[in-house]
């Protein structure tokens, strides 16, 4: 008989090691997607244990099951609506009292749970001896001690998951968190009104719903409104809340929260013994240096410089290999396919466009490995702490640093993450400046131009762009604050997790997640746009121009051969003949490029470039660069793929296609190092991708999205105009 699949939801506070447990459970058997209707990441994995198939969902890290953030709503709705067979509640054993608050809410919601008491070795080093059996009895759920980084306790955890799902575990039982006689009486009164509608009882835990309604949970109110007779229930809720708040002379949220913490304190007192710590906490010693008010900033910038330098230095070798592979694939297709539009489409459009972006995959992997390492070690939280003082001077909330840091990965989920900010003014301000955080999609543009024009200092050049983005984000925040917003920001309170050494497996899985997302995007969006750009760059054809230049090229070839023959007849040395041939081939190649340039003037791309010239020429950009900026509005990776298609004109003699980093340095395109840096600066500052604009409109309102678009375009053009022309005046 086939056993049905068990669905498991992984729930826990941030920094509790939840993702490490997920990786230990599922290994590489994972896939990443988004939750339906939102851009918050969803990780899912599958495994088999004891002949039972288990599906594991890694839910977002949260502190409670309220409805203040998208992550909390997603987690709560998954537990209520999808009804997983088991919830694995991952708890940091060293911070038991704080972590157990979420556990009490899971108990209240009626979820069948297993607790993974993670990092119990660190708790023991702190002098905490936890009686897991006693704790499990008090909470009504089995408690398994784990160390996710070493996969300690994972087999036992899987055993308990299967037992709880199949109803064979002895410890599992339903308990109530006691809120006191007066509160319990009012909860009961609300429940009795709900019990009159059988459909509510079937759909939700009436105790959980009653408590959430008392706590003024807007999402719970909207859920209740789906049922007839909700007015009667809400009348009872209002009456009960008023009675309790009058009786206790306090708001109901504080009353219930105090009861939860009272239960937690009792459970901890019953199950935890404190002894002398086994070793001094190294995190405190390190933080005395890392978060020092004078040393914190230099250390942070040193780490960032090292990250970007390594991104380019280490990524250059695999990038060259991939570039050579793409080049050889193009040559092979060119030799095997007959001449014609289809061959041009595949070689110049598909291979030139998509291949031009894929070559930067190693650099992106190294960057995200570094960011992941800083997050997993706990340093990223310190970076937020270090930056808090600066952010307050710019009118930003300290919590805004987290969405801004996420913006270095992708601006879309970063903007979604602003939902964790309680104040709407803080949310809108953070959304407006988030596009200045240079997302990973811009990185291929930086690597291309920095590598081509500033090879020896590429890492420093790229870091300078990130720092300029941060600086202008702060300046823009101040400007937005003076024009649109008034009032200061709230104090910033943030947990600093202990330092940890990430596992190699976890780092590889993070890299694979990023790589797969990057390649999927490359395979769909960039392929489509490469084909479109190739078509626009080839049509309509100019047969008259082609005939004129073909005749001139044939005439020049004949002239070159006669010139070389005369030189041989006059007794010129082999070296002189070779030098003469090189000079004549350069003239022939220049004529071939002139032919392609003339042909492209009449194409759709050529006409678009001519229209953009008045705007782009004062910034030092040629037509190809201007057109790439237009297509980059859809996605910033498309900037490089567009150039990969447009610069197929940069062929060497004999028709061998040059890599794009060599093609853009060709003299006929007129790109100077100053123009190259200005172009990277414009890519940093001008409008974000289409997906980011849509999310800005949804989260902040379309008025703010259009204000942001207009401001960023004006700022990008003004800054780049001043920078480029000042550079020319200084002789660069």
CSV table of N, CA and C in Angstrom, one decimal, residues 59-181:
chain,number,residue,atom,x,y,z
A,59,UNK,N,9.3,28.1,5.1
A,59,UNK,CA,8.5,29.4,5.2
A,59,UNK,C,9.4,30.6,5.6
A,60,UNK,N,9.0,31.8,5.3
A,60,UNK,CA,9.8,33.0,5.6
A,60,UNK,C,10.1,33.1,7.1
A,61,UNK,N,11.2,33.6,7.5
A,61,UNK,CA,11.6,33.8,8.9
A,61,UNK,C,10.7,34.9,9.5
A,62,UNK,N,10.1,34.6,10.6
A,62,UNK,CA,9.2,35.6,11.2
A,62,UNK,C,9.4,35.5,12.8
A,63,UNK,N,8.9,36.6,13.4
A,63,UNK,CA,8.9,36.6,14.9
A,63,UNK,C,7.6,36.3,15.5
A,64,UNK,N,6.5,36.5,14.7
A,64,UNK,CA,5.2,36.2,15.2
A,64,UNK,C,4.2,35.9,14.1
A,65,UNK,N,3.0,35.5,14.4
A,65,UNK,CA,2.0,35.2,13.4
A,65,UNK,C,1.0,36.3,13.3
A,66,UNK,N,1.4,37.5,13.4
A,66,UNK,CA,0.5,38.7,13.2
A,66,UNK,C,0.4,38.9,11.7
A,67,UNK,N,-0.2,40.0,11.4
A,67,UNK,CA,-0.4,40.3,9.9
A,67,UNK,C,0.3,41.7,9.6
A,68,UNK,N,1.4,42.0,10.2
A,68,UNK,CA,2.1,43.3,9.9
A,68,UNK,C,3.0,43.2,8.7
A,69,UNK,N,3.4,42.0,8.3
A,69,UNK,CA,4.3,41.9,7.1
A,69,UNK,C,3.8,40.8,6.2
A,70,UNK,N,4.3,40.9,5.0
A,70,UNK,CA,3.9,39.9,4.0
A,70,UNK,C,4.4,38.5,4.4
A,71,UNK,N,5.6,38.4,5.0
A,71,UNK,CA,6.1,37.1,5.4
A,71,UNK,C,5.2,36.5,6.5
A,72,UNK,N,4.7,37.3,7.4
A,72,UNK,CA,3.8,36.8,8.5
A,72,UNK,C,2.5,36.3,7.9
A,73,UNK,N,2.0,37.1,7.0
A,73,UNK,CA,0.7,36.7,6.3
A,73,UNK,C,0.9,35.4,5.5
A,74,UNK,N,2.0,35.3,4.8
A,74,UNK,CA,2.2,34.1,4.0
A,74,UNK,C,2.3,32.8,4.9
A,75,UNK,N,3.1,33.0,6.0
A,75,UNK,CA,3.3,31.8,6.9
A,75,UNK,C,1.9,31.4,7.5
A,76,UNK,N,1.2,32.4,8.0
A,76,UNK,CA,0.0,32.1,8.7
A,76,UNK,C,-1.1,31.5,7.7
A,77,UNK,N,-1.2,32.1,6.5
A,77,UNK,CA,-2.2,31.6,5.6
A,77,UNK,C,-1.8,30.1,5.1
A,78,UNK,N,-0.5,29.9,5.0
A,78,UNK,CA,-0.1,28.5,4.7
A,78,UNK,C,-0.5,27.5,5.7
A,79,UNK,N,-0.3,27.9,7.0
A,79,UNK,CA,-0.7,27.0,8.1
A,79,UNK,C,-2.2,26.8,8.1
A,80,UNK,N,-3.0,27.9,7.9
A,80,UNK,CA,-4.4,27.8,8.1
A,80,UNK,C,-5.1,27.2,6.8
A,81,UNK,N,-4.7,27.7,5.6
A,81,UNK,CA,-5.3,27.3,4.4
A,81,UNK,C,-4.8,26.0,3.8
A,82,UNK,N,-3.5,25.9,3.8
A,82,UNK,CA,-2.9,24.6,3.2
A,82,UNK,C,-2.9,23.5,4.1
A,83,UNK,N,-3.0,23.8,5.4
A,83,UNK,CA,-3.1,22.7,6.5
A,83,UNK,C,-2.0,21.6,6.3
A,84,UNK,N,-0.7,22.0,6.5
A,84,UNK,CA,0.3,21.0,6.4
A,84,UNK,C,0.2,19.9,7.4
A,85,UNK,N,0.7,18.7,7.2
A,85,UNK,CA,0.5,17.6,8.1
A,85,UNK,C,1.3,17.9,9.4
A,86,UNK,N,2.5,18.6,9.3
A,86,UNK,CA,3.3,18.8,10.4
A,86,UNK,C,4.0,20.2,10.2
A,87,UNK,N,4.1,20.9,11.3
A,87,UNK,CA,4.9,22.2,11.4
A,87,UNK,C,6.2,21.8,12.2
A,88,UNK,N,7.3,22.1,11.6
A,88,UNK,CA,8.6,21.9,12.3
A,88,UNK,C,9.0,23.3,12.8
A,89,UNK,N,8.9,23.5,14.1
A,89,UNK,CA,9.1,24.8,14.7
A,89,UNK,C,10.6,24.9,15.1
A,90,UNK,N,11.5,25.5,14.3
A,90,UNK,CA,12.9,25.6,14.6
A,90,UNK,C,13.1,26.7,15.6
A,91,UNK,N,13.8,26.4,16.7
A,91,UNK,CA,14.0,27.3,17.8
A,91,UNK,C,15.5,27.4,18.1
A,92,UNK,N,16.0,28.6,18.3
A,92,UNK,CA,17.3,28.8,18.8
A,92,UNK,C,17.4,28.5,20.2
A,93,UNK,N,18.1,27.4,20.6
A,93,UNK,CA,18.2,26.9,22.0
A,93,UNK,C,18.8,28.0,22.9
A,94,UNK,N,19.7,28.8,22.3
A,94,UNK,CA,20.3,29.8,23.2
A,94,UNK,C,19.5,31.0,23.4
A,95,UNK,N,18.4,31.2,22.7
A,95,UNK,CA,17.4,32.3,22.9
A,95,UNK,C,16.0,31.8,23.1
A,96,UNK,N,15.8,30.9,24.0
A,96,UNK,CA,14.6,30.1,24.1
A,96,UNK,C,13.4,31.0,24.4
A,97,UNK,N,13.5,32.0,25.3
A,97,UNK,CA,12.3,32.8,25.7
A,97,UNK,C,11.8,33.6,24.5
A,98,UNK,N,12.7,34.2,23.8
A,98,UNK,CA,12.3,35.0,22.6
A,98,UNK,C,11.6,34.1,21.6
A,99,UNK,N,12.3,33.0,21.3
A,99,UNK,CA,11.8,32.1,20.2
A,99,UNK,C,10.5,31.4,20.5
A,100,UNK,N,10.2,31.2,21.8
A,100,UNK,CA,9.0,30.5,22.2
A,100,UNK,C,7.7,31.3,22.0
A,101,UNK,N,7.9,32.6,21.8
A,101,UNK,CA,6.7,33.4,21.6
A,101,UNK,C,5.9,33.0,20.3
A,102,UNK,N,6.7,32.7,19.3
A,102,UNK,CA,6.1,32.2,18.0
A,102,UNK,C,5.5,30.8,18.3
A,103,UNK,N,6.2,30.0,19.1
A,103,UNK,CA,5.7,28.7,19.5
A,103,UNK,C,4.3,28.7,20.1
A,104,UNK,N,4.1,29.7,21.0
A,104,UNK,CA,2.8,29.8,21.7
A,104,UNK,C,1.7,30.2,20.7
A,105,UNK,N,2.0,30.9,19.6
A,105,UNK,CA,1.0,31.2,18.6
A,105,UNK,C,0.7,30.0,17.7
A,106,UNK,N,1.7,29.2,17.5
A,106,UNK,CA,1.5,28.0,16.7
A,106,UNK,C,0.6,27.0,17.5
A,107,UNK,N,0.8,27.0,18.9
A,107,UNK,CA,-0.1,26.2,19.7
A,107,UNK,C,-1.5,26.7,19.6
A,108,UNK,N,-1.7,28.0,19.7
A,108,UNK,CA,-3.0,28.7,19.7
A,108,UNK,C,-3.7,28.4,18.4
A,109,UNK,N,-2.9,28.3,17.3
A,109,UNK,CA,-3.5,28.1,16.0
A,109,UNK,C,-3.9,26.7,15.7
A,110,UNK,N,-3.5,25.8,16.6
A,110,UNK,CA,-3.8,24.4,16.6
A,110,UNK,C,-3.0,23.5,15.6
A,111,UNK,N,-1.8,24.0,15.3
A,111,UNK,CA,-1.0,23.3,14.3
A,111,UNK,C,-0.3,22.1,15.0
A,112,UNK,N,-0.2,20.9,14.4
A,112,UNK,CA,0.5,19.8,14.9
A,112,UNK,C,2.0,20.0,14.6
A,113,UNK,N,2.8,20.1,15.7
A,113,UNK,CA,4.1,20.6,15.6
A,113,UNK,C,5.2,19.6,16.1
A,114,UNK,N,6.4,19.8,15.6
A,114,UNK,CA,7.6,19.2,16.2
A,114,UNK,C,8.6,20.3,16.4
A,115,UNK,N,9.2,20.4,17.5
A,115,UNK,CA,10.2,21.4,17.8
A,115,UNK,C,11.6,20.9,17.5
A,116,UNK,N,12.3,21.7,16.6
A,116,UNK,CA,13.7,21.4,16.4
A,116,UNK,C,14.5,22.4,17.3
A,117,UNK,N,15.0,21.9,18.4
A,117,UNK,CA,15.8,22.7,19.3
A,117,UNK,C,17.2,22.9,18.8
A,118,UNK,N,17.4,23.9,17.9
A,118,UNK,CA,18.6,24.0,17.1
A,118,UNK,C,19.7,24.7,17.9
A,119,UNK,N,20.9,24.4,17.5
A,119,UNK,CA,22.1,24.9,18.1
A,119,UNK,C,22.2,24.7,19.6
A,120,UNK,N,21.8,23.5,20.0
A,120,UNK,CA,21.8,23.2,21.5
A,120,UNK,C,23.3,23.2,22.0
A,121,UNK,N,24.2,22.9,21.1
A,121,UNK,CA,25.6,22.9,21.5
A,121,UNK,C,26.1,24.3,21.9
A,122,UNK,N,25.6,25.3,21.2
A,122,UNK,CA,25.9,26.7,21.6
A,122,UNK,C,25.3,27.1,22.9
A,123,UNK,N,24.0,26.6,23.1
A,123,UNK,CA,23.3,26.8,24.4
A,123,UNK,C,24.1,26.2,25.5
A,124,UNK,N,24.6,25.0,25.3
A,124,UNK,CA,25.4,24.3,26.4
A,124,UNK,C,26.6,25.1,26.7
A,125,UNK,N,27.3,25.7,25.7
A,125,UNK,CA,28.5,26.5,25.9
A,125,UNK,C,28.2,27.7,26.7
A,126,UNK,N,26.9,28.2,26.6
A,126,UNK,CA,26.5,29.4,27.4
A,126,UNK,C,26.1,29.0,28.8
A,127,UNK,N,26.1,27.7,29.1
A,127,UNK,CA,25.7,27.2,30.4
A,127,UNK,C,24.3,26.9,30.6
A,128,UNK,N,23.6,26.6,29.5
A,128,UNK,CA,22.1,26.3,29.5
A,128,UNK,C,21.9,24.8,29.3
A,129,UNK,N,21.4,24.1,30.3
A,129,UNK,CA,21.1,22.7,30.1
A,129,UNK,C,19.6,22.6,30.0
A,130,UNK,N,19.1,22.1,28.8
A,130,UNK,CA,17.7,22.1,28.5
A,130,UNK,C,17.2,20.7,28.5
A,131,UNK,N,16.2,20.4,29.4
A,131,UNK,CA,15.5,19.1,29.4
A,131,UNK,C,14.5,19.1,28.3
A,132,UNK,N,14.8,18.5,27.2
A,132,UNK,CA,14.0,18.5,26.0
A,132,UNK,C,12.7,17.7,26.2
A,133,UNK,N,12.8,16.6,27.0
A,133,UNK,CA,11.6,15.8,27.2
A,133,UNK,C,10.6,16.6,28.1
A,134,UNK,N,11.1,17.3,29.1
A,134,UNK,CA,10.2,18.1,30.0
A,134,UNK,C,9.6,19.2,29.2
A,135,UNK,N,10.4,19.9,28.4
A,135,UNK,CA,9.9,21.0,27.6
A,135,UNK,C,8.8,20.5,26.6
A,136,UNK,N,9.0,19.4,26.0
A,136,UNK,CA,8.0,18.8,25.1
A,136,UNK,C,6.7,18.5,25.7
A,137,UNK,N,6.8,18.0,27.0
A,137,UNK,CA,5.6,17.6,27.7
A,137,UNK,C,4.8,18.9,28.0
A,138,UNK,N,5.5,20.0,28.4
A,138,UNK,CA,4.8,21.2,28.7
A,138,UNK,C,4.2,21.9,27.5
A,139,UNK,N,4.8,21.7,26.4
A,139,UNK,CA,4.3,22.4,25.1
A,139,UNK,C,3.4,21.5,24.3
A,140,UNK,N,3.3,20.2,24.7
A,140,UNK,CA,2.5,19.3,23.9
A,140,UNK,C,3.0,18.9,22.6
A,141,UNK,N,4.3,18.9,22.4
A,141,UNK,CA,4.9,18.6,21.1
A,141,UNK,C,6.3,17.9,21.4
A,142,UNK,N,6.7,17.0,20.5
A,142,UNK,CA,8.0,16.4,20.7
A,142,UNK,C,9.1,17.4,20.4
A,143,UNK,N,10.2,17.4,21.2
A,143,UNK,CA,11.3,18.3,21.0
A,143,UNK,C,12.6,17.5,20.7
A,144,UNK,N,13.2,17.9,19.6
A,144,UNK,CA,14.4,17.1,19.1
A,144,UNK,C,15.6,18.1,19.1
A,145,UNK,N,16.7,17.7,19.8
A,145,UNK,CA,17.9,18.6,19.8
A,145,UNK,C,18.6,18.4,18.4
A,146,UNK,N,18.9,19.5,17.8
A,146,UNK,CA,19.6,19.5,16.5
A,146,UNK,C,20.8,20.5,16.5
A,147,UNK,N,21.7,20.2,15.6
A,147,UNK,CA,22.8,21.1,15.2
A,147,UNK,C,22.8,21.1,13.6
A,148,UNK,N,22.1,22.0,13.0
A,148,UNK,CA,21.8,22.0,11.6
A,148,UNK,C,23.1,22.0,10.8
A,149,UNK,N,24.1,22.7,11.2
A,149,UNK,CA,25.4,22.8,10.4
A,149,UNK,C,26.1,21.5,10.3
A,150,UNK,N,25.9,20.6,11.3
A,150,UNK,CA,26.5,19.3,11.3
A,150,UNK,C,25.5,18.1,11.1
A,151,UNK,N,24.3,18.5,10.8
A,151,UNK,CA,23.2,17.5,10.6
A,151,UNK,C,23.0,16.6,11.8
A,152,UNK,N,23.3,17.1,13.0
A,152,UNK,CA,23.1,16.4,14.2
A,152,UNK,C,21.6,16.4,14.5
A,153,UNK,N,21.0,15.2,14.8
A,153,UNK,CA,19.6,15.1,15.2
A,153,UNK,C,18.6,15.1,14.0
A,154,UNK,N,19.1,15.2,12.8
A,154,UNK,CA,18.2,15.2,11.6
A,154,UNK,C,17.5,13.9,11.5
A,155,UNK,N,18.1,12.7,11.6
A,155,UNK,CA,17.3,11.5,11.5
A,155,UNK,C,16.3,11.4,12.6
A,156,UNK,N,16.6,11.8,13.8
A,156,UNK,CA,15.5,11.8,14.9
A,156,UNK,C,14.4,12.8,14.6
A,157,UNK,N,14.7,13.9,14.0
A,157,UNK,CA,13.7,14.9,13.6
A,157,UNK,C,12.8,14.3,12.6
A,158,UNK,N,13.3,13.6,11.6
A,158,UNK,CA,12.5,12.9,10.6
A,158,UNK,C,11.6,11.9,11.2
A,159,UNK,N,12.2,11.1,12.1
A,159,UNK,CA,11.3,10.1,12.8
A,159,UNK,C,10.1,10.7,13.4
A,160,UNK,N,10.3,11.8,14.1
A,160,UNK,CA,9.2,12.5,14.8
A,160,UNK,C,8.2,13.1,13.9
A,161,UNK,N,8.7,13.6,12.7
A,161,UNK,CA,7.8,14.2,11.7
A,161,UNK,C,6.9,13.1,11.3
A,162,UNK,N,7.4,11.9,10.9
A,162,UNK,CA,6.5,10.8,10.4
A,162,UNK,C,5.6,10.4,11.5
A,163,UNK,N,6.1,10.3,12.8
A,163,UNK,CA,5.2,9.8,13.9
A,163,UNK,C,4.1,10.8,14.1
A,164,UNK,N,4.4,12.1,14.2
A,164,UNK,CA,3.3,13.1,14.4
A,164,UNK,C,2.3,13.1,13.2
A,165,UNK,N,2.8,13.0,12.0
A,165,UNK,CA,1.9,13.0,10.9
A,165,UNK,C,1.0,11.8,10.9
A,166,UNK,N,1.5,10.6,11.3
A,166,UNK,CA,0.7,9.4,11.4
A,166,UNK,C,-0.1,9.2,12.7
A,167,UNK,N,0.1,10.1,13.6
A,167,UNK,CA,-0.6,10.1,14.9
A,167,UNK,C,-0.1,9.0,15.9
A,168,UNK,N,1.2,8.7,15.8
A,168,UNK,CA,1.7,7.6,16.7
A,168,UNK,C,2.6,8.2,17.7
A,169,UNK,N,2.8,9.5,17.8
A,169,UNK,CA,3.7,10.1,18.8
A,169,UNK,C,3.0,10.2,20.1
A,170,UNK,N,3.7,9.8,21.2
A,170,UNK,CA,3.1,9.8,22.6
A,170,UNK,C,3.0,11.2,23.2
A,171,UNK,N,3.9,12.1,22.8
A,171,UNK,CA,3.9,13.4,23.5
A,171,UNK,C,2.9,14.4,22.9
A,172,UNK,N,2.6,14.3,21.6
A,172,UNK,CA,1.7,15.2,21.0
A,172,UNK,C,0.4,15.3,21.6
A,173,UNK,N,0.0,16.5,22.0
A,173,UNK,CA,-1.4,16.7,22.5
A,173,UNK,C,-1.7,18.1,22.4
A,174,UNK,N,-3.0,18.4,22.4
A,174,UNK,CA,-3.4,19.8,22.2
A,174,UNK,C,-3.5,20.5,23.5
A,175,UNK,N,-2.9,21.6,23.7
A,175,UNK,CA,-2.9,22.4,25.0
A,175,UNK,C,-3.4,23.8,24.7
A,176,UNK,N,-3.9,24.5,25.7
A,176,UNK,CA,-4.2,25.9,25.6
A,176,UNK,C,-3.3,26.7,26.4
A,177,UNK,N,-2.8,27.8,25.8
A,177,UNK,CA,-2.0,28.8,26.6
A,177,UNK,C,-3.0,29.5,27.5
A,178,UNK,N,-2.9,29.4,28.8
A,178,UNK,CA,-3.9,30.0,29.7
A,178,UNK,C,-3.7,31.5,29.7
A,179,UNK,N,-4.8,32.2,29.5
A,179,UNK,CA,-4.8,33.7,29.5
A,179,UNK,C,-5.4,34.3,30.8
A,180,UNK,N,-5.8,33.4,31.7
A,180,UNK,CA,-6.4,33.9,33.0
A,180,UNK,C,-7.9,33.8,32.8
A,181,UNK,N,-8.6,33.7,34.0
A,181,UNK,CA,-10.0,33.4,34.0
A,181,UNK,C,-10.9,34.4,33.3
